[in-house]
Every structure is written in C-alpha cells, then in structure tokens.
XYZ file of C-alpha atoms in Angstrom:
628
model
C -44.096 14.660 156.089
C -47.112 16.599 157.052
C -50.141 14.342 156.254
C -51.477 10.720 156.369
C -54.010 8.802 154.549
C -56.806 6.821 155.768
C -56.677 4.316 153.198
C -54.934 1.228 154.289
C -55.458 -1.862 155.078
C -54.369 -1.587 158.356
C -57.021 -1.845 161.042
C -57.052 2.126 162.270
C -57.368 5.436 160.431
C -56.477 9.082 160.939
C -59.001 11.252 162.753
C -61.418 12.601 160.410
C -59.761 16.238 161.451
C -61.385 18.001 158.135
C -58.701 20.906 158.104
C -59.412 23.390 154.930
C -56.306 23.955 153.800
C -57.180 26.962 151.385
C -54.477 25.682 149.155
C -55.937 27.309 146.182
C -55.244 30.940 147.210
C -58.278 32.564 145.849
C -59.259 36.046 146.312
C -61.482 36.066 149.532
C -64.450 38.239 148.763
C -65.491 38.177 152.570
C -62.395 37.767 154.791
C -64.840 37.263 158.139
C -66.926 35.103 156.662
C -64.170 32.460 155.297
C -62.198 32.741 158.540
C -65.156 31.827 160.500
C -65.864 28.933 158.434
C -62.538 27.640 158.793
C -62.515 28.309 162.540
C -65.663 26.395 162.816
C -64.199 23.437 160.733
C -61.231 23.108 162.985
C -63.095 23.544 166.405
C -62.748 20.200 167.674
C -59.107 19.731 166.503
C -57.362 22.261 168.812
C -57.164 20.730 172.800
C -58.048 17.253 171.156
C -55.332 15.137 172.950
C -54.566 15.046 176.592
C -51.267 15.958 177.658
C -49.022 12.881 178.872
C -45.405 12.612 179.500
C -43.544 9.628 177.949
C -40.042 9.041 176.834
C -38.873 8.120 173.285
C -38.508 4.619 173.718
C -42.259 4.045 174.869
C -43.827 6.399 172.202
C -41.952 4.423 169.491
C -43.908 1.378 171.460
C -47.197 3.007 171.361
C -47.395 3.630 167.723
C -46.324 0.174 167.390
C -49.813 -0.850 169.517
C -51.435 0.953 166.493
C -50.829 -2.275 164.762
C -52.819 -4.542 167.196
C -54.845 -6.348 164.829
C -53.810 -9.438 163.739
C -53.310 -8.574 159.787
C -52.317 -4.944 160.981
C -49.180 -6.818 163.202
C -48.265 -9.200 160.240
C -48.421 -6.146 158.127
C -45.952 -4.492 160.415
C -43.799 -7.282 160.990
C -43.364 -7.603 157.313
C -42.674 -4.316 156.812
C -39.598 -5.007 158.843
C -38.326 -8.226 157.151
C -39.688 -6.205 153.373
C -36.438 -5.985 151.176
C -37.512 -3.231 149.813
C -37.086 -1.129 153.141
C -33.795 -2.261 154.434
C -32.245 1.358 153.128
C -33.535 4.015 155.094
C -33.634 6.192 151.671
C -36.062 3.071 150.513
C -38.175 2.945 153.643
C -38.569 7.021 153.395
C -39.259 6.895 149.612
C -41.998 3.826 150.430
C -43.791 6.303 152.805
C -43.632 8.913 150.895
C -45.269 6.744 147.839
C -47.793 5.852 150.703
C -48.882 9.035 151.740
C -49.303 10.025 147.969
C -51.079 7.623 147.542
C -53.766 8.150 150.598
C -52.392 4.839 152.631
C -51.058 6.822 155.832
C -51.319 3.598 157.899
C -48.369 1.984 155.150
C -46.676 4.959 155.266
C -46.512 5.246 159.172
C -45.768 1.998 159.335
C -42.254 2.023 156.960
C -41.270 5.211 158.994
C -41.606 3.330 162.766
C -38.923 0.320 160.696
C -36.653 3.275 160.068
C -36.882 4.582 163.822
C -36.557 1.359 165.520
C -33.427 0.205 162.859
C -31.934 3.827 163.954
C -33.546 5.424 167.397
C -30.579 7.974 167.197
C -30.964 9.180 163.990
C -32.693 12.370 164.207
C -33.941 12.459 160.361
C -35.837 9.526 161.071
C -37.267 10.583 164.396
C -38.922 13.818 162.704
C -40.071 12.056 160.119
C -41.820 9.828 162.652
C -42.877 12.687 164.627
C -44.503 14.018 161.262
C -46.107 10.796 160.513
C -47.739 10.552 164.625
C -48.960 14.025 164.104
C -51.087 12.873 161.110
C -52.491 10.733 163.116
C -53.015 12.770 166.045
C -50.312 11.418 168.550
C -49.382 14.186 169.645
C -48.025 12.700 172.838
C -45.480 10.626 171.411
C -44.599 13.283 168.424
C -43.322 15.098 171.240
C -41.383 13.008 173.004
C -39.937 11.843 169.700
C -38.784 15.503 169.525
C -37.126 15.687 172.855
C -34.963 13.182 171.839
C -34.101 14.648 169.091
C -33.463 18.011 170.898
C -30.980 15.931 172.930
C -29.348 14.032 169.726
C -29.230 17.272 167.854
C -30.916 17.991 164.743
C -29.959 16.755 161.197
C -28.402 18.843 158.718
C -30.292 20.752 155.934
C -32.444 18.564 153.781
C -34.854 19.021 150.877
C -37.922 20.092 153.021
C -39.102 23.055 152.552
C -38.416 24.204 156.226
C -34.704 24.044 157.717
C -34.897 21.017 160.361
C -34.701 23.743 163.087
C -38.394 24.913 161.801
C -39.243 21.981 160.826
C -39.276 20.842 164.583
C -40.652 23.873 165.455
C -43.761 23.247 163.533
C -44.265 19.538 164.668
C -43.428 20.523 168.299
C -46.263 24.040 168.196
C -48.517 21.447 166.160
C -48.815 18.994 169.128
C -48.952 21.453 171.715
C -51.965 22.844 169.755
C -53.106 19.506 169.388
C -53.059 19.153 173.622
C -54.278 22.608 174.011
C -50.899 24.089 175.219
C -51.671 27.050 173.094
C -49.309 29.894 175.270
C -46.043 27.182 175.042
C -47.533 27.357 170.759
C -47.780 30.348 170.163
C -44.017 31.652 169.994
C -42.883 28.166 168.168
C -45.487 28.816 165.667
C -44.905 32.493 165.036
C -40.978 32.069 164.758
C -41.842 29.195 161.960
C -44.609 31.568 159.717
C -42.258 34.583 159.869
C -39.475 32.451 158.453
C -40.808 29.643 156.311
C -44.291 31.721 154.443
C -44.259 28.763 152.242
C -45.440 26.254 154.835
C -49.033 27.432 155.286
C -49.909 24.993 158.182
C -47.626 27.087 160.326
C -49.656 30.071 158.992
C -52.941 28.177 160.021
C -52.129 26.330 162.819
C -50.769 29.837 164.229
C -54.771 31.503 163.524
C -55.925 28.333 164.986
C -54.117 28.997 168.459
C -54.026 32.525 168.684
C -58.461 32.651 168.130
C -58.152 30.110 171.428
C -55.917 33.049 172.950
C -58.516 35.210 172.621
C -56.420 37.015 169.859
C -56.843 38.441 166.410
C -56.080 34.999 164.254
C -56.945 37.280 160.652
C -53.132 38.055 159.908
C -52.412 34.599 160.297
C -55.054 32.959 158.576
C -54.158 35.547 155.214
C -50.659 34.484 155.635
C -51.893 30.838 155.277
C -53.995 31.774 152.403
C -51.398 33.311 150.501
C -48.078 31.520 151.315
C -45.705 33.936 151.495
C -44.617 37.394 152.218
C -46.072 39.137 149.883
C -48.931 41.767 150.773
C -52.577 41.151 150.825
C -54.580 44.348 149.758
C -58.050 44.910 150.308
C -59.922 45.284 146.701
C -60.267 48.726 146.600
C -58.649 49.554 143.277
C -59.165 47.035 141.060
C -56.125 44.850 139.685
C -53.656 47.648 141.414
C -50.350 46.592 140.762
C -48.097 49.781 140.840
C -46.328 50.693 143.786
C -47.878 53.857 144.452
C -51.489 51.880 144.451
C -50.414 49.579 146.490
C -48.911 51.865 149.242
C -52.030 53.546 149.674
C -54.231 50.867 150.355
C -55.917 49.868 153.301
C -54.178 46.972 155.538
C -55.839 44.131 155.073
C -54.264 42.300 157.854
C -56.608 44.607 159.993
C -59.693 45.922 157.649
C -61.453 45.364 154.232
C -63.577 42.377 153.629
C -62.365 41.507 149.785
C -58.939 40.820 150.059
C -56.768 39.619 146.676
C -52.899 39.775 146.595
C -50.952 42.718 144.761
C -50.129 41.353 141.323
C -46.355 42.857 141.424
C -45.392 40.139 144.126
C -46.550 37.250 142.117
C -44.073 36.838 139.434
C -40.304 35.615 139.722
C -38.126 36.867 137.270
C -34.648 36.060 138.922
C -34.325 33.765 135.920
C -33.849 36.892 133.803
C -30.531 38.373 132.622
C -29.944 41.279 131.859
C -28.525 43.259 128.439
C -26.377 45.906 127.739
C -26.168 48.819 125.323
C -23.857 49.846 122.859
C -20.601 50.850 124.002
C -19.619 54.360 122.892
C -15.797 55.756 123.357
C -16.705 59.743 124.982
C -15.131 62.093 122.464
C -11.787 63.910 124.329
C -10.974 66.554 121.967
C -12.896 68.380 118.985
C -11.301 66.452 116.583
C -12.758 63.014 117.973
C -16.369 64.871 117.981
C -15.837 64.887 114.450
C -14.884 61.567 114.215
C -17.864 60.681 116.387
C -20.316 62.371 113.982
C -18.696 60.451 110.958
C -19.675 57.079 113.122
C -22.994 57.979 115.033
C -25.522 58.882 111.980
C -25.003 55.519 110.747
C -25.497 54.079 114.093
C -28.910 56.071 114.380
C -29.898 54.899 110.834
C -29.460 51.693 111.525
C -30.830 51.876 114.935
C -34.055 53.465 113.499
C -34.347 50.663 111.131
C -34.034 47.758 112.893
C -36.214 49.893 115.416
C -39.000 49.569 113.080
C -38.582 45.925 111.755
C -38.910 44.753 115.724
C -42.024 46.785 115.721
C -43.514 45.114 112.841
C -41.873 41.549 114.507
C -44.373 42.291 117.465
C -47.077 43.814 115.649
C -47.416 40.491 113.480
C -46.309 38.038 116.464
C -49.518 39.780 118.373
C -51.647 38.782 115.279
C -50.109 35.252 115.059
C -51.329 34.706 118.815
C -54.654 36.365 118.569
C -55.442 34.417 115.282
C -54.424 31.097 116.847
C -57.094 28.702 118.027
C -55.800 27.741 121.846
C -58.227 27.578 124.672
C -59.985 30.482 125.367
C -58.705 30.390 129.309
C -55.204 29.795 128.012
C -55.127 32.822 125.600
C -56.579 35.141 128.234
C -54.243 34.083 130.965
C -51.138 34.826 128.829
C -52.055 38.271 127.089
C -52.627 39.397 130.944
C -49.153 38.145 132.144
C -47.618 39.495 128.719
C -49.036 42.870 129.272
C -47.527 42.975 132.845
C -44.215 41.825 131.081
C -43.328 44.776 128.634
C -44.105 46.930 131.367
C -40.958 47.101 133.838
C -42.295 50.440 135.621
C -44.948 46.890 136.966
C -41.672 45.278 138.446
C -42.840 45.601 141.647
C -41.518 48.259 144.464
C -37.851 47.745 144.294
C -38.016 47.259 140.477
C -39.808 50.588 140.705
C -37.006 52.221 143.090
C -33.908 50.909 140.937
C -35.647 52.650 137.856
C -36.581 55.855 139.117
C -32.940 56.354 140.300
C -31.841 55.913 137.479
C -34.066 57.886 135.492
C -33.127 60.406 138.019
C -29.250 60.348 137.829
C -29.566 60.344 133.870
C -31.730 63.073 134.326
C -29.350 65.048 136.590
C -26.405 64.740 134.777
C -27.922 65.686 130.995
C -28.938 68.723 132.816
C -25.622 70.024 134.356
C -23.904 68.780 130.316
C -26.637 71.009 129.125
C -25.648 73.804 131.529
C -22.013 73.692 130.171
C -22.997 72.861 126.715
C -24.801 76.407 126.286
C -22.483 78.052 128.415
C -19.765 77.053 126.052
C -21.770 78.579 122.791
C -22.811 81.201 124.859
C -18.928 81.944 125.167
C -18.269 80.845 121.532
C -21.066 82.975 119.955
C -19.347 86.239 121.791
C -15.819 85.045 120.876
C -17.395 85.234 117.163
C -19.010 88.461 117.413
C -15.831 90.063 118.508
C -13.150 88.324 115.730
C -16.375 90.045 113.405
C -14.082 91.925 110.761
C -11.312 91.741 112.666
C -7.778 90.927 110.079
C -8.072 87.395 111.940
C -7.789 84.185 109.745
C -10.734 81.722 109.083
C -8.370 79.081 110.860
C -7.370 81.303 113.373
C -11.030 81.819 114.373
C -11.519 78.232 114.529
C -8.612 77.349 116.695
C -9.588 79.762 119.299
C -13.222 78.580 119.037
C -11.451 74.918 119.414
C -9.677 76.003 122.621
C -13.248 77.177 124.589
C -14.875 73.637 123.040
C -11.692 71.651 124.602
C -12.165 73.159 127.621
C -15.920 72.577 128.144
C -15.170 68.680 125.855
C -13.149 68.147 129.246
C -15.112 68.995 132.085
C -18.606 67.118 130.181
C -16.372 63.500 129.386
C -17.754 62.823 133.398
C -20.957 63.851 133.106
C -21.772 62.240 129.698
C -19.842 59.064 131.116
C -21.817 58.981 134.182
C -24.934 59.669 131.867
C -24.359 56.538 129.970
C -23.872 54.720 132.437
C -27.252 55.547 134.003
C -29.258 54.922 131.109
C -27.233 51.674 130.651
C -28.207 50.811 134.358
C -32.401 51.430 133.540
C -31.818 49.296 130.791
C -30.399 46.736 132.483
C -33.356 46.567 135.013
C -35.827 46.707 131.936
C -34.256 43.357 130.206
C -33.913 41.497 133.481
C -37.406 42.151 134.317
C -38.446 41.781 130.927
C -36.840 38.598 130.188
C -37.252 36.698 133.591
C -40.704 37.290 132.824
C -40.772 34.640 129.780
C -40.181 32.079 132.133
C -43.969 32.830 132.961
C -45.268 32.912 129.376
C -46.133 29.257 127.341
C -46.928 30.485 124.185
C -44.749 30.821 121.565
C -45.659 33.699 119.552
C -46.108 36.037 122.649
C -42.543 34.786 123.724
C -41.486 36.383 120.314
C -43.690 39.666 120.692
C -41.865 40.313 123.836
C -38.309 39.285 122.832
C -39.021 42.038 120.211
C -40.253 44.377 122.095
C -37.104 43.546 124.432
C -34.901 44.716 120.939
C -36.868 47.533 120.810
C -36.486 49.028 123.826
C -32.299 48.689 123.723
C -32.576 50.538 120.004
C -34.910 53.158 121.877
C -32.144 53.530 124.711
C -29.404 53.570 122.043
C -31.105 56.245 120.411
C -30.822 58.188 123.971
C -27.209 57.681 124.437
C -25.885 58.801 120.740
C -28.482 61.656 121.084
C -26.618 62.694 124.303
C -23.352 62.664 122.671
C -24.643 64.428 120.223
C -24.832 67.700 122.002
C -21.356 68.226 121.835
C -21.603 68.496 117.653
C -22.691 72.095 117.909
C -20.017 73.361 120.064
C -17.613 72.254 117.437
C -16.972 73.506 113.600
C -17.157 70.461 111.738
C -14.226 69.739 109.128
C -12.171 66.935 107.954
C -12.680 64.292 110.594
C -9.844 62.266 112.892
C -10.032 58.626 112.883
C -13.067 56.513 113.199
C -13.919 55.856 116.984
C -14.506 52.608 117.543
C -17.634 51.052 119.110
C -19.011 48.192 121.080
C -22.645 46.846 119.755
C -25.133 45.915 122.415
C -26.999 43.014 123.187
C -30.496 42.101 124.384
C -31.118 40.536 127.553
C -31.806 36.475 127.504
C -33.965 34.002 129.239
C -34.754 30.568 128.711
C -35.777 29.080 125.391
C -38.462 26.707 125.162
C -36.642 24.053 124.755
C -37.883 20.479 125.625
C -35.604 20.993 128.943
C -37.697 23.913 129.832
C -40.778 22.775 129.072
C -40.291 21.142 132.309
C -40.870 24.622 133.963
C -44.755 25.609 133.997
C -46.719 28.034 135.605
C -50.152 27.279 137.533
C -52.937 29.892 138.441
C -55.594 28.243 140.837
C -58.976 29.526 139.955
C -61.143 28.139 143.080
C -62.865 25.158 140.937
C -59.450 24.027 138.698
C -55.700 24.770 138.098
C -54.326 25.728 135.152
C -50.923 25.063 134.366
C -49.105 26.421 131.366
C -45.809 25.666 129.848
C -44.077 26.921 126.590
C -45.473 23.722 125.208
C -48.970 22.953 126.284
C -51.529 24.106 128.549
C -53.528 21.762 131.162
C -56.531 21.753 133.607
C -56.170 20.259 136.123
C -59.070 19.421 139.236
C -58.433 17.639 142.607
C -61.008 15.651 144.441
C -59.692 15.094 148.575
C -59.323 11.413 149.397
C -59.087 12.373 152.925
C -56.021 14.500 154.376
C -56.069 17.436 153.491
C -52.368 16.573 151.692
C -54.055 13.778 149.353
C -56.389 14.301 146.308
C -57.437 12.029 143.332
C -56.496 14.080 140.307
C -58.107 14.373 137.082
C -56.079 16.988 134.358
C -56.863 17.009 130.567
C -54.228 18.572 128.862
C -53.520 20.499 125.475
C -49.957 20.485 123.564
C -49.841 23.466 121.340
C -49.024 20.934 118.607
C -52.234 19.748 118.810
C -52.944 16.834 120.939
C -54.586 15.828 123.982
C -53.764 13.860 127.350
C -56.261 13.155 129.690
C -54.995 11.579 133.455
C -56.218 10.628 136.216
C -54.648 9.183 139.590
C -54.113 9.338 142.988
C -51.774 13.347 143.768
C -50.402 13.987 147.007
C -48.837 17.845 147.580
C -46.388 19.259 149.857
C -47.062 22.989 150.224
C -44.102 24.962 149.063
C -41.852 21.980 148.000
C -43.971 20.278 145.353
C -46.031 17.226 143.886
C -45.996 13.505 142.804
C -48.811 11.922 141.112
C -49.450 8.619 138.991
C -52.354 7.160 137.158
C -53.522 6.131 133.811
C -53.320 8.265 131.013
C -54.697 8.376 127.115
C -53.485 10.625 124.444
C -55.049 11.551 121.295
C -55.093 13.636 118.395
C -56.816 14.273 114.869
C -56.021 11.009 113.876
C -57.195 9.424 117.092
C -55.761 7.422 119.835
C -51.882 7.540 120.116
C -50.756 6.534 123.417
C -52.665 4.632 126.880
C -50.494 3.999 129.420
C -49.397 4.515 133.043
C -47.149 7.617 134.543
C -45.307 9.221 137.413
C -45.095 12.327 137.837
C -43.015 14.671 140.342
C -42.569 18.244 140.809
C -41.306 20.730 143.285
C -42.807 24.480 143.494
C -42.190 27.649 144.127
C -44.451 30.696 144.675
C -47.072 32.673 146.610
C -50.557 33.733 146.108
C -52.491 32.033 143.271
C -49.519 31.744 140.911
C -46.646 29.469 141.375
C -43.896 28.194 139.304
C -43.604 24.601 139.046
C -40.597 22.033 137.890
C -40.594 18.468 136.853
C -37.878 16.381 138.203
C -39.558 13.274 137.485
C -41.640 12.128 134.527
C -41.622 8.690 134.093
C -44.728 6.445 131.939
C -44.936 3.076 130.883
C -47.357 2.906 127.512
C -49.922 -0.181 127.487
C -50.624 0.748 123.578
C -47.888 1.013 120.768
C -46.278 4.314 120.845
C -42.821 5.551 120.956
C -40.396 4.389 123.260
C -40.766 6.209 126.805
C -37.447 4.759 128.466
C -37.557 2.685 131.958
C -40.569 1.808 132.832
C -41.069 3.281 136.409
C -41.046 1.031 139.345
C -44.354 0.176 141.022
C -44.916 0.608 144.744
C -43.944 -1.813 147.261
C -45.375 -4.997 148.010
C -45.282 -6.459 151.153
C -46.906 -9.856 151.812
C -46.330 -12.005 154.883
C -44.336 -14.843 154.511
C-alpha cells in the first residue's frame, strides 16, 4: 500500500502533499514546462520530516498516539476487538477496502491491529510502513523497516514490486521525506531500473536527484511512461518502425514534445503462432513427378481460398465501417487494426527475427537456383550432343535422369532449409498477428484480421510449392510414382471473445478520460481525486456492442502497475428503457506502459436494487465497526 485517504472519521488527516502523479501518460508537448510544474507541486514535500531515531516498538506506539481523540481511540480500540479483523488476510483486505475508498485513517488503523497481533511478521510491518508513509511518518516507516531488515523479508507476494523493492521504495521514500537525499538516491534508482511499473519510484527518484543538483528529466519520463519502453521526441510523426525510431533524438536529454514509440505499446505474448503446410522434398526424379501430380491442386486450391479470405476481409471492413459504434471507439480500433496486419510494426526484435529470415530464405533459393541452372545448363549440352546420335528416346532420358539425381541430391538441403525459413517468418507473422486481437474489441475487425491471418499462410504456401517447383524443369515429365503425401497448415490462434475474455480490455488514457475497450463493449471512463493521489471518485458510462448502456459511479482507488477496485451505483438501459439499478464491485489488475495498458477483471460482483436477472452473491459490504 502506497496511499491513504483523508476521509475518516478519525480525528487527523494525511498531509495535503498534492503529488501529480501523471498517471494518464499523455504525450508531453513541453517536457520543461510539465517537469517544472511538477517540481513546483512537490517543493515542500521533499526534507518535510526531521530525522529521529526510534526503534520498532515505539514507532508502532506513535502511530497509535495518532488516535488521541476520544472517538479516534474508541475507533481504534474497536478495531482491535472488530470480528471482522481477527484474520490478518481480513484486517489487510479491510484496509485495502479503506484506502479505496479514500478513509486512510480506517485503513491505517486495521494495519497497526495486524502489527501489534504479529510485531514479527514482516508482511505486516511493510504494510504498516506503507500505510505511515501516506501519512508522512517517515520516522517510524523506517524503523518499521529495520526490523524487518533484521526479521528478514517475506516471500514473493502479489505486489507489483518483489518485497526486496518493495522496501527499497518505502525505505528511499522516507529518506526523501527527511531530506536524506544522497542515502535515496541509490535505493531509488535500483527500484526504477527494476520495477518501471511502479512510477513513484520513477518520481520520487526526479524528486531527489533535482535536490542533488542533478538532471531529474530521465526520471520524471520514466514516471510518466511506466516502463522501459523508449520515449522519442516528436519529430516524425506516429514513427513506429524500427529504423524511425533509431534515429531519433534522445529524449531523455533533448526535444520538448516527447510521446512514446507505438511498437512498445502492445503485448502480443498471448499470440500463438501457425504453421504451413508440410511438404515431403522430392529425392529422386520420379518423386518430382509425383510432386507435380500433388502440388497444382494444392496451388488451385490455395489460390481459391486465397481469394474467398480476401473477400472475408474486404466485407468484414465494410461490416465495421457501416456499423454505428462511437465515433472514439471506431477510430481507436481501425488504428490498432492497421498496426496489427502489419508484422514488419512488431517492434525491433519482431523486426530482427523477420529480416533473418527473409534473409536465410533468400540465401538459400539463391544457391538452389545456382544448381538448378547449372543442372540444365549441363542437361541442355548433354541434349545437344545425343542430337542424331543412334541413342534411344529412353536412353536419352535416363542419362538426363542421372545429372537431375545428382543436382535432386545436393538441393533436398537447401530447399529443406528454405522451407523451413519461410515457415519460421510465418510463424513470427501469426504470433504477432494474433496476440494482437487480444487488443482489438470489435467483432468484425477481429474477423478482418483472422482473414487476413489465412491469407497470409495461403500467400506463404504459395512460396514454398513455388520453390519446389523449380526442380519440375530439370526433369522430363512422364508417368508419375506414387502420390507424396502432405501435411495441411494451420493459422495461428488467439483468444475468442468469449464471455471469459471479455474480462480482458484495453484502456488508452486521453488526458481528460479513459477509454477502455473489450471484445464486448466500449466505456469512458473519468476520475475526479478525492485526495491521494491513489483515490478518485469515478464516473464511466459504458456501451455493449449489443446495444445497451451502463452508467457508474463510485468511489476507485488504483495501484500503479498491479490494478483497480471500484464500487458504486450503477443503472443500465436500453431501447426499451431501464433494465437494471443496482450496486457493484469491481476489481482488476493491469499490465502495460505508456498510454495503453491491458487490463483483467478478477472480480465483478453487483447486487441489483431493480428486477433483473440473477447476478449471483451479493458482494459483501465493508466493515463496520461500532464501539461496544
């Protein structure tokens, strides 16, 4: 926990510390300008605290003082005899429902009845370092880590740090926070170079190194961008290739309009890849004539089925155009779809896999060629000579059988390896191709590019029979062997949209709103801060392709690369009019950098307060504590 709401009814509050968080990831159009303003915003955060030395035991004690009040104490004391929050995984979930919902003085509160019921457990110690931090202790958030640096740290959890940089963090952010900005600095590097996702580290990092009298600009982009991918400065519009991107300017160090490269933006691990026909290599002349009996109505049909995907896309295109979906919605997808049916887009390594490839295909068609025209070369003087000679027809063709053994033997390695390669690029295409639907909601462009998918394996298909076919001419054709058998090929596969993977969404921030799209529906979404920087009041109208609408609105709180839970009220309508009003939760975890991420549900919960279907369990409400 990184964050803390001010909205209790206990009798303190956070610090009104005003971080910008930049959490929408926008382009920034004048890099100086921005970074100042967030400099300027922060200026009374770093050096805030004074340094003090104090063991474990009294800092628990001193955020227990926080509660001095009279209703603040009961509050506490109740929190402690609460049934609800005799389970540590209770007390942590009550927090966590706390700080979501903007009551950081609740939250800290359940986290200190975890500590005290287990002072050795190192879990609950950095989640009660977390919790101090939010409220600018940053005395006793680092004595809370001592002891755990003495204890030893727990094992991996779901955060989206290891507990090793997790501590890190906490420990760099309270020596920020008591202006011990040279013991920071190394704790905060080591946690932005390994965890991108958590931009505070990113932030609090520029934040220490402008006190240092250093360059905070790499640090701050970082922050903006949340990960490891590369911001460019704006000088080529929309460059996404890797040769654009190489040639741009750092904008670590220069440029003023700074935007991420659109190749680092998209995922498509989720993507598997196809494979092509499988052709047997012809070993003799005999099988070449076999071959040519079984290829030309392999290329036939390949040409066919070639065209009917063509006309598959051509008309899914027109379904999607035609269709009347929000005009933000449509736009957003035809510009991901176009980067999709492009794999040379795939990014640099995408780019590098393909081109050697193309290169080793390349290579070995050209050494076949070589022996392919040497052989008639050989053949067509073998002729000449037997020219009116008292030879026999079949006599003539054995010999010229002997020079195309020969050179059918030394090309069954090259045309193998040849195969191979193009099999390889086609691989890469598919995977790229098809973990790219897992970024594309609607329906009929999911179809356009599943077809264009087909198409391209036909197209490479096409290449590998035509490759085989250079042996034809080497050989006189006559009655053929036995048919060689073959091995169709298959298309690459991602996810259908299924009601499972309608789960998975995408969201693009656009500075003002976020818009999230699933195979399913498309939303808006706009968040209003309650106070940390971590907690917003949420307000998303939403659009299912089959034609009705949700609007929400509720309390949101967001951990940066690990996800979101949010509950409220909701209403859904369509052309008929109301359907549904009723409560929800909401929960998802996130993955991505720059202004697109990838988002998943893992909890969707609603209760309906108007007669609809049945939703299942109704979700449980937060906890109540009251004194007795």
């Amino acid at each position: 926990m990184t964050g803390g709401g001010a909205n209790s009814s206990a009798h303190f509050s956070p610090p009104a510390e005003n971080i910008r968080g930049v959490a929408d990831c926008r382009s920034l159009s004048d890099v100086s300008e921005s970074l100042d303003e967030f400099l300027q915003l922060n200026s009374g955060l770093p050096g805030s605290v004074k340094p003090a030395a104090l063991s474990a035991v009294a800092a628990r004690e001193n955020l227990r003082k926080l509660f001095s009040e009279d209703d603040s104490r009961e509050f506490l004391r109740a929190a402690k005899d609460a049934r609800q929050l005799r389970s540590d995984a209770g007390a942590n979930g009550a927090a966590l429902a706390y700080f979501a919902t903007g009551q950081g003085a609740k939250a800290l509160a359940c986290l200190i009845v975890v500590a005290d019921r287990a002072p050795q457990d190192p879990a609950a110690l950095l989640n009660l370092a977390a919790a101090a931090l939010a409220f600018r202790q940053a005395n006793e958030a680092v004595a809370l880590l001592a002891e755990v640096e003495k204890i030893g740290l727990p094992r991996d959890d779901a955060w989206c740090a290891s507990p090793a940089l997790r501590a890190d963090y906490l420990k760099g952010y309270a020596l920020m926070l008591r202006g011990e900005y040279a013991l920071a600095l190394p704790l905060l590097k080591r946690t932005a170079a390994a965890a991108p996702a958590l931009k505070e580290a990113s932030l609090t990092l520029a934040l220490v190194e402008a006190k240092l009298q250093e360059n905070p600009r790499k640090s701050y982009l970082q922050g903006v961008w949340r990960g490891r991918v590369r911001p460019m400065v704006k000088a080529i519009p929309d460059a996404t290739k890797e040769a654009d991107v190489d040639r741009l300017p750092d904008a670590s160090i220069e440029g003023e309009s700074v935007t991420p490269a659109m190749a680092d933006l998209f995922d498509v691990t989720s993507g598997r890849a196809g494979h092509l026909r499988v052709l047997r290599i012809p070993g003799s002349p005999d099988q070449v004539r076999a071959f040519v009996e079984t290829v030309y109505p392999l290329i036939a049909k390949d040409h066919q089925e070639s065209s009917a995907f063509r006309e598959t896309w051509m008309a899914a295109q027109a379904v999607f155009q035609d269709a009347t979906l929000p005009k933000l919605y449509k736009q957003r997808m035809q510009q991901i779809y176009q980067r999709s049916d492009q794999a040379e887009e795939s990014g640099p390594e995408g780019v590098r896999a393909m081109r050697a490839c193309r290169f080793r295909a390349n290579e070995y068609f050209t050494r076949a060629k070589s022996v392919i025209d040497a052989t008639m070369a050989e053949q067509l003087a073998l002729t000449l000579s037997y020219a009116g000679s008292q030879h026999s027809r079949r006599e003539i063709d054995a010999a010229l059988d002997e020079k195309a053994q020969h050179a059918i033997s030394t090309l069954a390695p090259l045309l193998h390896n040849y195969l191979r390669a193009i099999d390889d690029l086609y691989g890469i295409e598919s995977q790229y191709l098809h973990g790219m639907l897992s970024h594309i909601g609607a329906p009929a462009l999911r179809k356009a590019l599943i077809a264009e998918g087909e198409f391209i394996r036909l197209s490479r298909q096409l290449e590998q029979m035509n490759a085989i076919n250079q042996l034809v001419p080497m050989v006189v054709l006559g009655t053929p062997g036995a048919d060689l058998d073959v091995q169709e090929g298959e298309n690459g596969s991602g996810e259908e949209c299924s009601d499972e993977d309608a789960k998975w969404s995408l969201s693009v921030d656009l500075e003002i709103a976020e818009v999230e799209v699933s195979c399913k529906s498309v939303s808006v979404e706009v968040d209003v801060p309650l106070g940390p920087p971590l907690v917003s009041l949420s307000a998303e109208l939403g659009v299912e392709l089959s034609g009705s609408v949700t609007a929400f609105v509720g309390p949101k709180g967001s951990l940066t690369g690990a996800g979101s839970a949010k509950g409220g009220l909701y209403i859904t309508a369509n052309r008929e009019g109301v359907q549904d009003i009723g409560g929800k939760i909401e929960a998802k975890v996130t993955q991505g950098v720059g202004p697109v991420t990838v988002n998943r549900k893992v909890v969707d919960q609603s209760v309906s307060f108007y007669p609809g279907p049945d939703q299942g369990e109704a979700p449980a409400g937060l906890p109540v504590f009251a004194a007795p």
